[in-house]
Structures are given as structure tokens and as C-alpha cells.
C-alpha positions as a LaTeX table, in Angstrom:
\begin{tabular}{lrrr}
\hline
Residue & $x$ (\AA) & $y$ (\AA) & $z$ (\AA) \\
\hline
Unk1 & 20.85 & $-10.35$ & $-10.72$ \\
Unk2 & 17.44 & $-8.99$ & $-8.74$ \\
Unk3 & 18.45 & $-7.13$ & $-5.93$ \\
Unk4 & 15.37 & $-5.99$ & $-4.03$ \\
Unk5 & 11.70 & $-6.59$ & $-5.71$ \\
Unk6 & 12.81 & $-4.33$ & $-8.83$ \\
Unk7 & 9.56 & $-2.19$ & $-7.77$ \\
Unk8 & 7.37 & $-5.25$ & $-8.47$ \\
Unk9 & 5.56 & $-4.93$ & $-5.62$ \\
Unk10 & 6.85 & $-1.84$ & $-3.72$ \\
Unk11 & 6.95 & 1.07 & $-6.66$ \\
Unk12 & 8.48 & 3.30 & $-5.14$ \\
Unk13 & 11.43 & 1.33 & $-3.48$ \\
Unk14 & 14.83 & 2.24 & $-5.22$ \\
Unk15 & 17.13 & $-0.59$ & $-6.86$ \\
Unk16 & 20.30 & $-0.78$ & $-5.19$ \\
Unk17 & 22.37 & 0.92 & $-8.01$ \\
Unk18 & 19.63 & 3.72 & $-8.34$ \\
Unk19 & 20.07 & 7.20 & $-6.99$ \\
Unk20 & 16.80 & 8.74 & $-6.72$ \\
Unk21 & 12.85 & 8.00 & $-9.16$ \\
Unk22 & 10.51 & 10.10 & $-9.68$ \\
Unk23 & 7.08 & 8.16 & $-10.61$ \\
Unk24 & 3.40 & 8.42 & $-11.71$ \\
Unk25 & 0.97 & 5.58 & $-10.42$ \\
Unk26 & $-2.84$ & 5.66 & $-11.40$ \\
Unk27 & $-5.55$ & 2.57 & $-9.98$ \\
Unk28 & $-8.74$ & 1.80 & $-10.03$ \\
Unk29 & $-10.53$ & $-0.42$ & $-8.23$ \\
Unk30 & $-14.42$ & $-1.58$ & $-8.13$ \\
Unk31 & $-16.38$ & $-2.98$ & $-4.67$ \\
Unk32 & $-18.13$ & $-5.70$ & $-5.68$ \\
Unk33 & $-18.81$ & $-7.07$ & $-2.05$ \\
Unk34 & $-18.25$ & $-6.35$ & 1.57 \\
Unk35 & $-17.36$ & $-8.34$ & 4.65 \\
Unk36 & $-19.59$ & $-7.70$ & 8.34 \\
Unk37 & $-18.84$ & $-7.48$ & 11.52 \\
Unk38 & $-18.61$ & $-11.06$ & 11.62 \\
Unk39 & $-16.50$ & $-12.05$ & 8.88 \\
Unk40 & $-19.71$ & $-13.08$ & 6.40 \\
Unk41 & $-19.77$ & $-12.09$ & 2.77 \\
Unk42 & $-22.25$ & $-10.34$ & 1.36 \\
Unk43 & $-22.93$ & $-8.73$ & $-2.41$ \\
Unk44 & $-24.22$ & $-5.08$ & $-2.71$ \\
Unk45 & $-27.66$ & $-4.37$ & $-2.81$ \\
Unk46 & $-29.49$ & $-3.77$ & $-5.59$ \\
Unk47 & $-29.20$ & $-0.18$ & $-7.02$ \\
Unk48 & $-25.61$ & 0.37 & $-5.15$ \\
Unk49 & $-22.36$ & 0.57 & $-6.32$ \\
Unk50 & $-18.83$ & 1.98 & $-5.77$ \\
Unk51 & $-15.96$ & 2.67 & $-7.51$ \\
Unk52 & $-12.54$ & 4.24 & $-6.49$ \\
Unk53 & $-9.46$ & 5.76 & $-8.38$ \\
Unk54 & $-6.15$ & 7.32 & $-7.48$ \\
Unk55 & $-3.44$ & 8.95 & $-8.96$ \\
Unk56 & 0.09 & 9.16 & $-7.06$ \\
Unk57 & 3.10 & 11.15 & $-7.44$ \\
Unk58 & 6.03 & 9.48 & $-5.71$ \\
Unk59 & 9.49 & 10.62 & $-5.19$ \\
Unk60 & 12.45 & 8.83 & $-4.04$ \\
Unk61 & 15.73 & 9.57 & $-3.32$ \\
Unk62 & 19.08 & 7.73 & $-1.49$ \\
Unk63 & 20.49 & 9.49 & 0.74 \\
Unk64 & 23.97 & 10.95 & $-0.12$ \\
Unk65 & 25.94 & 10.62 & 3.43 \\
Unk66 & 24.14 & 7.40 & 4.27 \\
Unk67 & 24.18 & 5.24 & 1.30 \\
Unk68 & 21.69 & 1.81 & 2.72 \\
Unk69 & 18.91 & 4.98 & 3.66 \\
Unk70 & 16.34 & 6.01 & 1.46 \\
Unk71 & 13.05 & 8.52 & 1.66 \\
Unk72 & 10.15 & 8.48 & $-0.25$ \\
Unk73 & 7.21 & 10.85 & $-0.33$ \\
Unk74 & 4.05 & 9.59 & $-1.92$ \\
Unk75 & 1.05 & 12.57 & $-2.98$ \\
Unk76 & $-2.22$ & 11.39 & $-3.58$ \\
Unk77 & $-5.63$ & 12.75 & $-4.92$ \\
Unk78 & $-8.23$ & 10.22 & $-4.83$ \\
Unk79 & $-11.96$ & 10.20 & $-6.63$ \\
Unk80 & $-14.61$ & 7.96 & $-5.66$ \\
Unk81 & $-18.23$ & 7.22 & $-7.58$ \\
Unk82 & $-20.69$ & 5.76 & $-5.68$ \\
Unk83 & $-24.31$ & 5.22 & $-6.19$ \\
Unk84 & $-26.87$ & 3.90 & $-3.38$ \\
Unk85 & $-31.04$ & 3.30 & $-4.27$ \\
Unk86 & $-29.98$ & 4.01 & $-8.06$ \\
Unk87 & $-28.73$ & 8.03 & $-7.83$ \\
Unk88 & $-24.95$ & 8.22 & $-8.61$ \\
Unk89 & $-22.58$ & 10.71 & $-7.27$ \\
Unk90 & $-18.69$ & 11.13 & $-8.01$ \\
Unk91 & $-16.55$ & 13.61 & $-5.29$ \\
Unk92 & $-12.56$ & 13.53 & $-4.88$ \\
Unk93 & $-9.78$ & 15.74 & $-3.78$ \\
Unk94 & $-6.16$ & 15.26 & $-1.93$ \\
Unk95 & $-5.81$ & 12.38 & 0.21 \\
Unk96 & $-3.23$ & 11.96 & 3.03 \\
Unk97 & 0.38 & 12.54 & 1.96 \\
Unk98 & 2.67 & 9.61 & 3.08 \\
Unk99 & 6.67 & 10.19 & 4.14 \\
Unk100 & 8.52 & 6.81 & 4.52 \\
Unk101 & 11.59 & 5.87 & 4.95 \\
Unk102 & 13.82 & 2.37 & 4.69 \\
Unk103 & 17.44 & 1.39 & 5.92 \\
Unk104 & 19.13 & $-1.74$ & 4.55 \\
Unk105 & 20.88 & $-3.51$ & 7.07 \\
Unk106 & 22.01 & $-6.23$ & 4.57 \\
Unk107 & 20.93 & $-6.39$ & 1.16 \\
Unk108 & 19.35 & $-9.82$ & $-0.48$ \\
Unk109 & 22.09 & $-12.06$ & $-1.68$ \\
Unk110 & 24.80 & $-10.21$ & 0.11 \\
Unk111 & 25.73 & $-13.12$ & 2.06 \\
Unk112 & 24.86 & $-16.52$ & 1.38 \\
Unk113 & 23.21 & $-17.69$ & 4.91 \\
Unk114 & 21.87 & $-14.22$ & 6.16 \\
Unk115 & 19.10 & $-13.03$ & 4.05 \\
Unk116 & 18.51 & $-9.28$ & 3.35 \\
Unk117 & 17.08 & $-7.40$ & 6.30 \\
Unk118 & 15.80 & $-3.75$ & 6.20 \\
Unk119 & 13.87 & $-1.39$ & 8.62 \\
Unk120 & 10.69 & 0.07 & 7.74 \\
Unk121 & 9.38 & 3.91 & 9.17 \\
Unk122 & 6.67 & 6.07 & 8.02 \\
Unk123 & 4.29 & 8.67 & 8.64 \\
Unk124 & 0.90 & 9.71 & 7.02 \\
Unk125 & $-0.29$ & 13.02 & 7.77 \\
Unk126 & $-4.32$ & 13.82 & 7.34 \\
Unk127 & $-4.05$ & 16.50 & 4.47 \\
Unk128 & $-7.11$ & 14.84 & 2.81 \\
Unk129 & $-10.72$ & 15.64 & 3.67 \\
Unk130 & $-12.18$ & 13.16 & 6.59 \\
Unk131 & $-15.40$ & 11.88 & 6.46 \\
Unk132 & $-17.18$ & 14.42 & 8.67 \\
Unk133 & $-16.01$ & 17.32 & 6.78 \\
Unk134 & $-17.24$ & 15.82 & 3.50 \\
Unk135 & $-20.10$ & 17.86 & 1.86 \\
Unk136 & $-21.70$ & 15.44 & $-1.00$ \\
Unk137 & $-24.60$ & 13.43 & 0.12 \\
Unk138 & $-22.65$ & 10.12 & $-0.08$ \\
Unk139 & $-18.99$ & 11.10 & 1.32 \\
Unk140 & $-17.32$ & 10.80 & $-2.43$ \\
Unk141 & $-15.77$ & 13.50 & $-1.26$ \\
Unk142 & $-14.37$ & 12.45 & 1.51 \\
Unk143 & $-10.33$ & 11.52 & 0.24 \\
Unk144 & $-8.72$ & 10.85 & 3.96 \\
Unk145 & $-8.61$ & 9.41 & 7.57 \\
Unk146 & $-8.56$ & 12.46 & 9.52 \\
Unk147 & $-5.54$ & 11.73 & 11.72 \\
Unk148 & $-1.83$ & 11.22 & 12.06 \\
Unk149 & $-0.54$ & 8.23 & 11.62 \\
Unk150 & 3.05 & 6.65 & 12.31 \\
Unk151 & 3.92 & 3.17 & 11.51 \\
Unk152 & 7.34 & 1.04 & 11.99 \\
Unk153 & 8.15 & $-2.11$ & 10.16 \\
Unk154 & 10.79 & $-4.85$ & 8.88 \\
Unk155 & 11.56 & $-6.53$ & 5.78 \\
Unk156 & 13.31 & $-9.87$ & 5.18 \\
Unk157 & 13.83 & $-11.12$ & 1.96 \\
Unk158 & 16.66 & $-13.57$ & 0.49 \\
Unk159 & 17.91 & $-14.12$ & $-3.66$ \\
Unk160 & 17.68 & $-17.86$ & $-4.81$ \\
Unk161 & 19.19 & $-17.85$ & $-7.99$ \\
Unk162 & 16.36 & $-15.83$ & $-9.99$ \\
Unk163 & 13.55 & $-15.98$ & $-7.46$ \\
Unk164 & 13.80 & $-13.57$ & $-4.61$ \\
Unk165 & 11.33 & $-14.40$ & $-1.54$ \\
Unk166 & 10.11 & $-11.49$ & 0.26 \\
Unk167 & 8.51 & $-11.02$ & 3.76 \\
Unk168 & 7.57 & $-7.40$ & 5.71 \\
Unk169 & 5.76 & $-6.80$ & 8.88 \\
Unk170 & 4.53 & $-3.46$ & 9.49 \\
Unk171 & 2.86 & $-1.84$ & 12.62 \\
Unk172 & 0.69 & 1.34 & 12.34 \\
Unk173 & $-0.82$ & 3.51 & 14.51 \\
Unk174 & $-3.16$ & 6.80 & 14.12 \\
Unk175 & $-3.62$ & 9.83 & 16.56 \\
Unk176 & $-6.69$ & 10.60 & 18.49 \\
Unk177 & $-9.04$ & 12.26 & 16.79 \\
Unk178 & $-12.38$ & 14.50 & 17.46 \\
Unk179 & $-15.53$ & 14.96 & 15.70 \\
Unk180 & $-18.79$ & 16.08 & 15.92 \\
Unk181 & $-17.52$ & 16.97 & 19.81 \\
Unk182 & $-16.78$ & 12.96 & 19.89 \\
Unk183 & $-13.01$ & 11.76 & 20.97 \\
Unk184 & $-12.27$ & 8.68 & 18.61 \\
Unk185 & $-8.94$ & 6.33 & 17.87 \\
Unk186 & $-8.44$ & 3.60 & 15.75 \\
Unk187 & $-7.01$ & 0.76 & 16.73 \\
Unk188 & $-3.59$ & $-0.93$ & 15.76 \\
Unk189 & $-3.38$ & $-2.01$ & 13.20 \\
Unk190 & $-0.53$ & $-4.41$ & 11.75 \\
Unk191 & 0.18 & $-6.14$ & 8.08 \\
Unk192 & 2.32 & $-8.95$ & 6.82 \\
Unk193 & 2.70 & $-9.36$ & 3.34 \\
Unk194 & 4.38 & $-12.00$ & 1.56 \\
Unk195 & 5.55 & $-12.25$ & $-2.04$ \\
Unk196 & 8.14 & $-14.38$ & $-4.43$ \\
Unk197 & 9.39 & $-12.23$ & $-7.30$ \\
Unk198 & 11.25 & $-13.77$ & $-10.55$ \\
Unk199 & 13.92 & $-12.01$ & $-12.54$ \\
Unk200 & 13.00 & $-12.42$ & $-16.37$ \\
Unk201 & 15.88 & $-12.16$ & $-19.00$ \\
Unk202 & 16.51 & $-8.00$ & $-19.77$ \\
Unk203 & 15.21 & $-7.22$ & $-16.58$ \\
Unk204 & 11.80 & $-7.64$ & $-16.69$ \\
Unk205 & 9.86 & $-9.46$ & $-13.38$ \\
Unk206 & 6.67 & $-10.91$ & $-12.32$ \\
Unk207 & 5.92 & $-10.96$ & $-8.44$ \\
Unk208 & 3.06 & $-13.30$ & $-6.64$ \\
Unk209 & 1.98 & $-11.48$ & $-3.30$ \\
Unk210 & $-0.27$ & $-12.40$ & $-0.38$ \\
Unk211 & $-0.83$ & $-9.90$ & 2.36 \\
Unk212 & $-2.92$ & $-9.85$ & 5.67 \\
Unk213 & $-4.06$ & $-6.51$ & 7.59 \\
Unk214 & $-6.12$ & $-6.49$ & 10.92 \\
Unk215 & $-6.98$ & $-3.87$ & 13.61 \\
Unk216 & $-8.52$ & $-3.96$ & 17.16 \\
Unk217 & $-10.99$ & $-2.36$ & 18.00 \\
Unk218 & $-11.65$ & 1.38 & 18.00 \\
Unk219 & $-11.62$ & 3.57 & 20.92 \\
Unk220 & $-14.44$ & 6.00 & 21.58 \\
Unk221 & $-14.79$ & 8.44 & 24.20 \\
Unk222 & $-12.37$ & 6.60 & 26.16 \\
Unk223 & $-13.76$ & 3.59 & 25.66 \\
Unk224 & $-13.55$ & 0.17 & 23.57 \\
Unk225 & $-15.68$ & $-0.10$ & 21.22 \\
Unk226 & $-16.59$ & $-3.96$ & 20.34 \\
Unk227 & $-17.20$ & $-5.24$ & 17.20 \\
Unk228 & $-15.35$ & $-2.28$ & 15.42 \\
Unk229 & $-12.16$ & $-4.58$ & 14.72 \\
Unk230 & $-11.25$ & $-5.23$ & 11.02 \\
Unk231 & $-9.11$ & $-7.38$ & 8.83 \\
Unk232 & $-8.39$ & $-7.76$ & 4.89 \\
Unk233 & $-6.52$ & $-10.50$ & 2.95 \\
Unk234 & $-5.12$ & $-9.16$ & $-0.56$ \\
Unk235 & $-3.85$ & $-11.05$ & $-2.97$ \\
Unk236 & $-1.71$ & $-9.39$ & $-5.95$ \\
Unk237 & $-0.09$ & $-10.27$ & $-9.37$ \\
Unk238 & 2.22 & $-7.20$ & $-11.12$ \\
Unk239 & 5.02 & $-6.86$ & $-13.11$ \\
Unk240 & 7.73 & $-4.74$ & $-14.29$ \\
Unk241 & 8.34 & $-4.04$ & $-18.52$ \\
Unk242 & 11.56 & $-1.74$ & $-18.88$ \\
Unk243 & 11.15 & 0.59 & $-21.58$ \\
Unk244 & 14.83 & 2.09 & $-21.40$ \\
Unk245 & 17.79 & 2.19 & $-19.04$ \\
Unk246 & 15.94 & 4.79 & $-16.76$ \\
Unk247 & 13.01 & 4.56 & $-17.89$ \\
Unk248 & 10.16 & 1.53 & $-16.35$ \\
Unk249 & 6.37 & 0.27 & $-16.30$ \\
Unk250 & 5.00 & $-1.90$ & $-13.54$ \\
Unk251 & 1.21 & $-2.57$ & $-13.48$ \\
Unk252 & $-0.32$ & $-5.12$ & $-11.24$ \\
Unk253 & $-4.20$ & $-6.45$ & $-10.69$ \\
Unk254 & $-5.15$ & $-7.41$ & $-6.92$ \\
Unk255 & $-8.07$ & $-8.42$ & $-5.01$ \\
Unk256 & $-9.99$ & $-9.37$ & $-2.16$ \\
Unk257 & $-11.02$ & $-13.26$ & $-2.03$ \\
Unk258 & $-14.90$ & $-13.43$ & $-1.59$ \\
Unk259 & $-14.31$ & $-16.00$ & 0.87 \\
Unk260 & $-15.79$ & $-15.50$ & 4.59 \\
Unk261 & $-13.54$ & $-15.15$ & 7.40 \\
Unk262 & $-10.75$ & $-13.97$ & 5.31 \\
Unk263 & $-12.55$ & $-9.97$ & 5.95 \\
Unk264 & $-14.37$ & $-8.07$ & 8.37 \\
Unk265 & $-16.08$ & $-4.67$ & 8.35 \\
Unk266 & $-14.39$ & $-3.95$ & 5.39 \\
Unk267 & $-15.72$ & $-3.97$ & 1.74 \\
Unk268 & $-14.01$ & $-6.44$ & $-0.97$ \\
Unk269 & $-12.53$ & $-5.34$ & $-4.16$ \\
Unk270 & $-10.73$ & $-5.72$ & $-7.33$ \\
Unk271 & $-8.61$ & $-3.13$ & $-8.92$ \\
Unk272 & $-5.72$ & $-2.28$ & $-11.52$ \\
Unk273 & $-2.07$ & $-0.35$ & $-11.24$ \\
Unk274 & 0.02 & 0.99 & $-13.54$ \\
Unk275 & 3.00 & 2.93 & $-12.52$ \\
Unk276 & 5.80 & 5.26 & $-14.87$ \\
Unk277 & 9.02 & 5.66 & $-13.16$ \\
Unk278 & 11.81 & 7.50 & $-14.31$ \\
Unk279 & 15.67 & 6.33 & $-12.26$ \\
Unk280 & 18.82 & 8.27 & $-11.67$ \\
Unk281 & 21.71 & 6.44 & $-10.98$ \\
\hline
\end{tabular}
């Protein structure tokens, strides 16, 4: 029986017979658009391009005295090419290491009426280079935000026979920031992502996911900033292949739809995941 995604869409989420994972995760991903500040869609220009890569080590462990908790702790180092008026440059470094956390009030399928419901915690903190501090001509060097940020969330999800229906809702927030002499702050920004996973025979899974991000508007100096606001729909497909009884691939593609309205002031893309996980349990 699936209990929980099986790591078809959340990697680094542990099973609920599994002790602790250890896991490597690689993407790529390639802009081939961008949304405006008013939600249109627009190709690149000619001569300009961007790519962007990542490779994660993620660690994950239940805790021993309170069996429904778990922590995770995700370590990134992210490269980006990019070329603008035909001259190409690549840059990278560490990006902003992320500490989460999750508590499983019920699990799926635990009772028959009551679906599974779990809280959601996290923190990011800005050990990655932010975009002032990068030195290369066109940022590829730049690998972070440049702030703290904290974010709380839930997740519902329920077992029908071999499909298990998942929904999360997840509020972030970053920390002031300064640059250049200039006090900045994002705005909030929230996400609900929805996605029905099915339980092959010998425990492999295939997972369908659609998920929604927006934030307000930034705050400068004090000040609201209009027309800052973004938003990105994502839509995934990814899977799990187990290889032993502790040992697991799960690869994915996802994308932006190149439809208007459905972005803003954020750039559209299509990429590729593969993850290796090793479980105790």
C-alpha cells in the first residue's frame, strides 16, 4: 500500500516505515520564455539564452523520541549559462541551504473518513551569493536570494485504493534585506500544489502535479513597490523505479505553460530531475 507520495513528488520526504535517506538530486532546466509585468508571454530575443543546473545533497532523518516528526536538510550548488547579444558566460557556486521539517498528524489511509494531515516548517538561510555581490558580467554567478527566509505550511492527502490524492499549502516569507545602501523585502509569497500519485505493482509510482506560486509586491525603502508582484504555474510528471530494498530512482520533467496570465515577472521553463536515494529503516 502507498503511504505518503513514495518521494514522487517530494524526494526527500521519508516513507512511513523508513528511518532516515540520504540522497543525490541533479536538474536542469532551459528558459525558453518569460512572463511581464502584466502576465504577457514573450520568447527571448534573438542572441539570448539561459540555462540553469543544480545538484542537491539531501538528508533526512525521523526523529527517534517523536516518531510522526521528521527533518530534512537540503545543500545546493547551482550553475547557470547565460548568453545575451550572442557572448555566453557560465558562473555557479553554493546556493541557500534549506532546513525543513514535517509532523504527521494522521497518516493517509489511517482512517477511512479523515484523510492524512501533516504540518509543514522550514527555513532557508542566504549562504549563496546574491545578486549584488555577483562578479561576472551577467550574474551567472549569482547562486542565492540574499535573505532569510521562514515558511509554514500544511499537507492533506487521502489513499483510494492505489491512487493517493495530495494537496499542500505553504506560506513563505524572507527578511529585510540591504543593498547598494537600499532597504528591500520581498513580498509573501504562498504556493499550493496539487498532485494524484499511483502505486504500480513492486513499488514503483507515477505522480501528476499542478502547482501555483504568487507574491505581492516588494517593499523598498519602506515603501510598496507596484508592479513588482509575481506568480508561476508548474506543471510536473515524475516517477519512482526501485532498484533494491534501500536503494531508489525518481526523475521527473516539469514546466511552465506558455500560456499568458498563468505568469508574471517571472521567466518560463522546462527542466529534468533525477534523484538517488539510499533508505534506512
Amino acid at each position: 500500500m502507498l503511504r505518503g507520495d513514495g518521494g514522487a513528488v517530494t524526494p526527500g520526504r521519508l516513507a512511513v516505515h523508513e528511518d532516515a535517506l540520504v540522497a543525490v538530486q541533479t536538474r536542469g532546466s532551459h528558459v525558453y520564455a518569460s512572463f511581464d509585468g502584466g502576465g504577457h508571454y514573450a520568447t527571448p530575443p534573438s542572441g539570448s539564452s539561459e540555462q540553469d543546473f543544480e545538484q542537491d545533497v539531501i538528508g533526512s532523518l525521523r526523529l527517534p523520541v517523536i516518531d510522526r516528526a521528521q527533518v530534512a536538510v537540503l545543500v545546493p550548488f547551482v550553475e547557470m549559462r547565460r548568453s545575451a547579444r550572442g557572448k555566453g558566460e557560465v558562473g555557479g557556486g553554493f546556493g541557500d541551504i534549506n532546513l525543513s521539517a514535517r509532523y504527521d498528524f494522521l497518516y493517509a489511509g489511517q482512517r477511512r473518513w479523515v484523510p492524512g494531515i501533516a504540518a509543514l516548517a522550514g527555513v532557508t538561510f542566504p549562504s549563496g551569493r546574491s545578486p549584488e555581490s555577483a562578479k561576472n558580467a551577467l550574474a551567472t554567478d549569482s547562486t542565492g536570494v540574499g535573505a532569510f527566509q521562514g515558511n509554514l505550511g500544511v499537507a492533506i492527502e487521502q489513499l483510494f485504493g492505489p491512487w493517493l490524492v495530495t494537496a499542500y499549502g505553504i506560506v513563505a516569507k524572507r527578511a529585510e534585506r540591504t543593498a547598494d545602501g537600499i532597504r528591500s523585502t520581498l513580498g509573501t509569497q504562498w504556493t499550493a500544489l496539487a498532485s494524484v500519485a499511483y502505486a504500480l505493482p513492486h513499488d514503483y509510482a507515477l505522480a501528476v502535479s499542478a502547482s501555483y506560486t504568487g507574491e505581492g509586491n516588494a517593499d523598498i525603502q519602506g515603501v510598496e513597490a507596484p508592479g513588482t508582484a509575481r506568480r508561476i504555474t508548474t506543471l510536473g510528471l515524475t516517477g519512482v523505479v526501485p532498484i533494491s530494498d534501500h536503494v531508489r530512482l525518481q526523475g521527473g520533467l516539469s514546466g511552465n505553460p506558455p500560456i499568458p496570465q498563468l505568469g508574471k515577472n517571472q521567466p518560463a521553463t522546462i527542466g529534468l530531475l533525477l534523484t538517488a536515494l539510499y533508505a534506512w529503516y
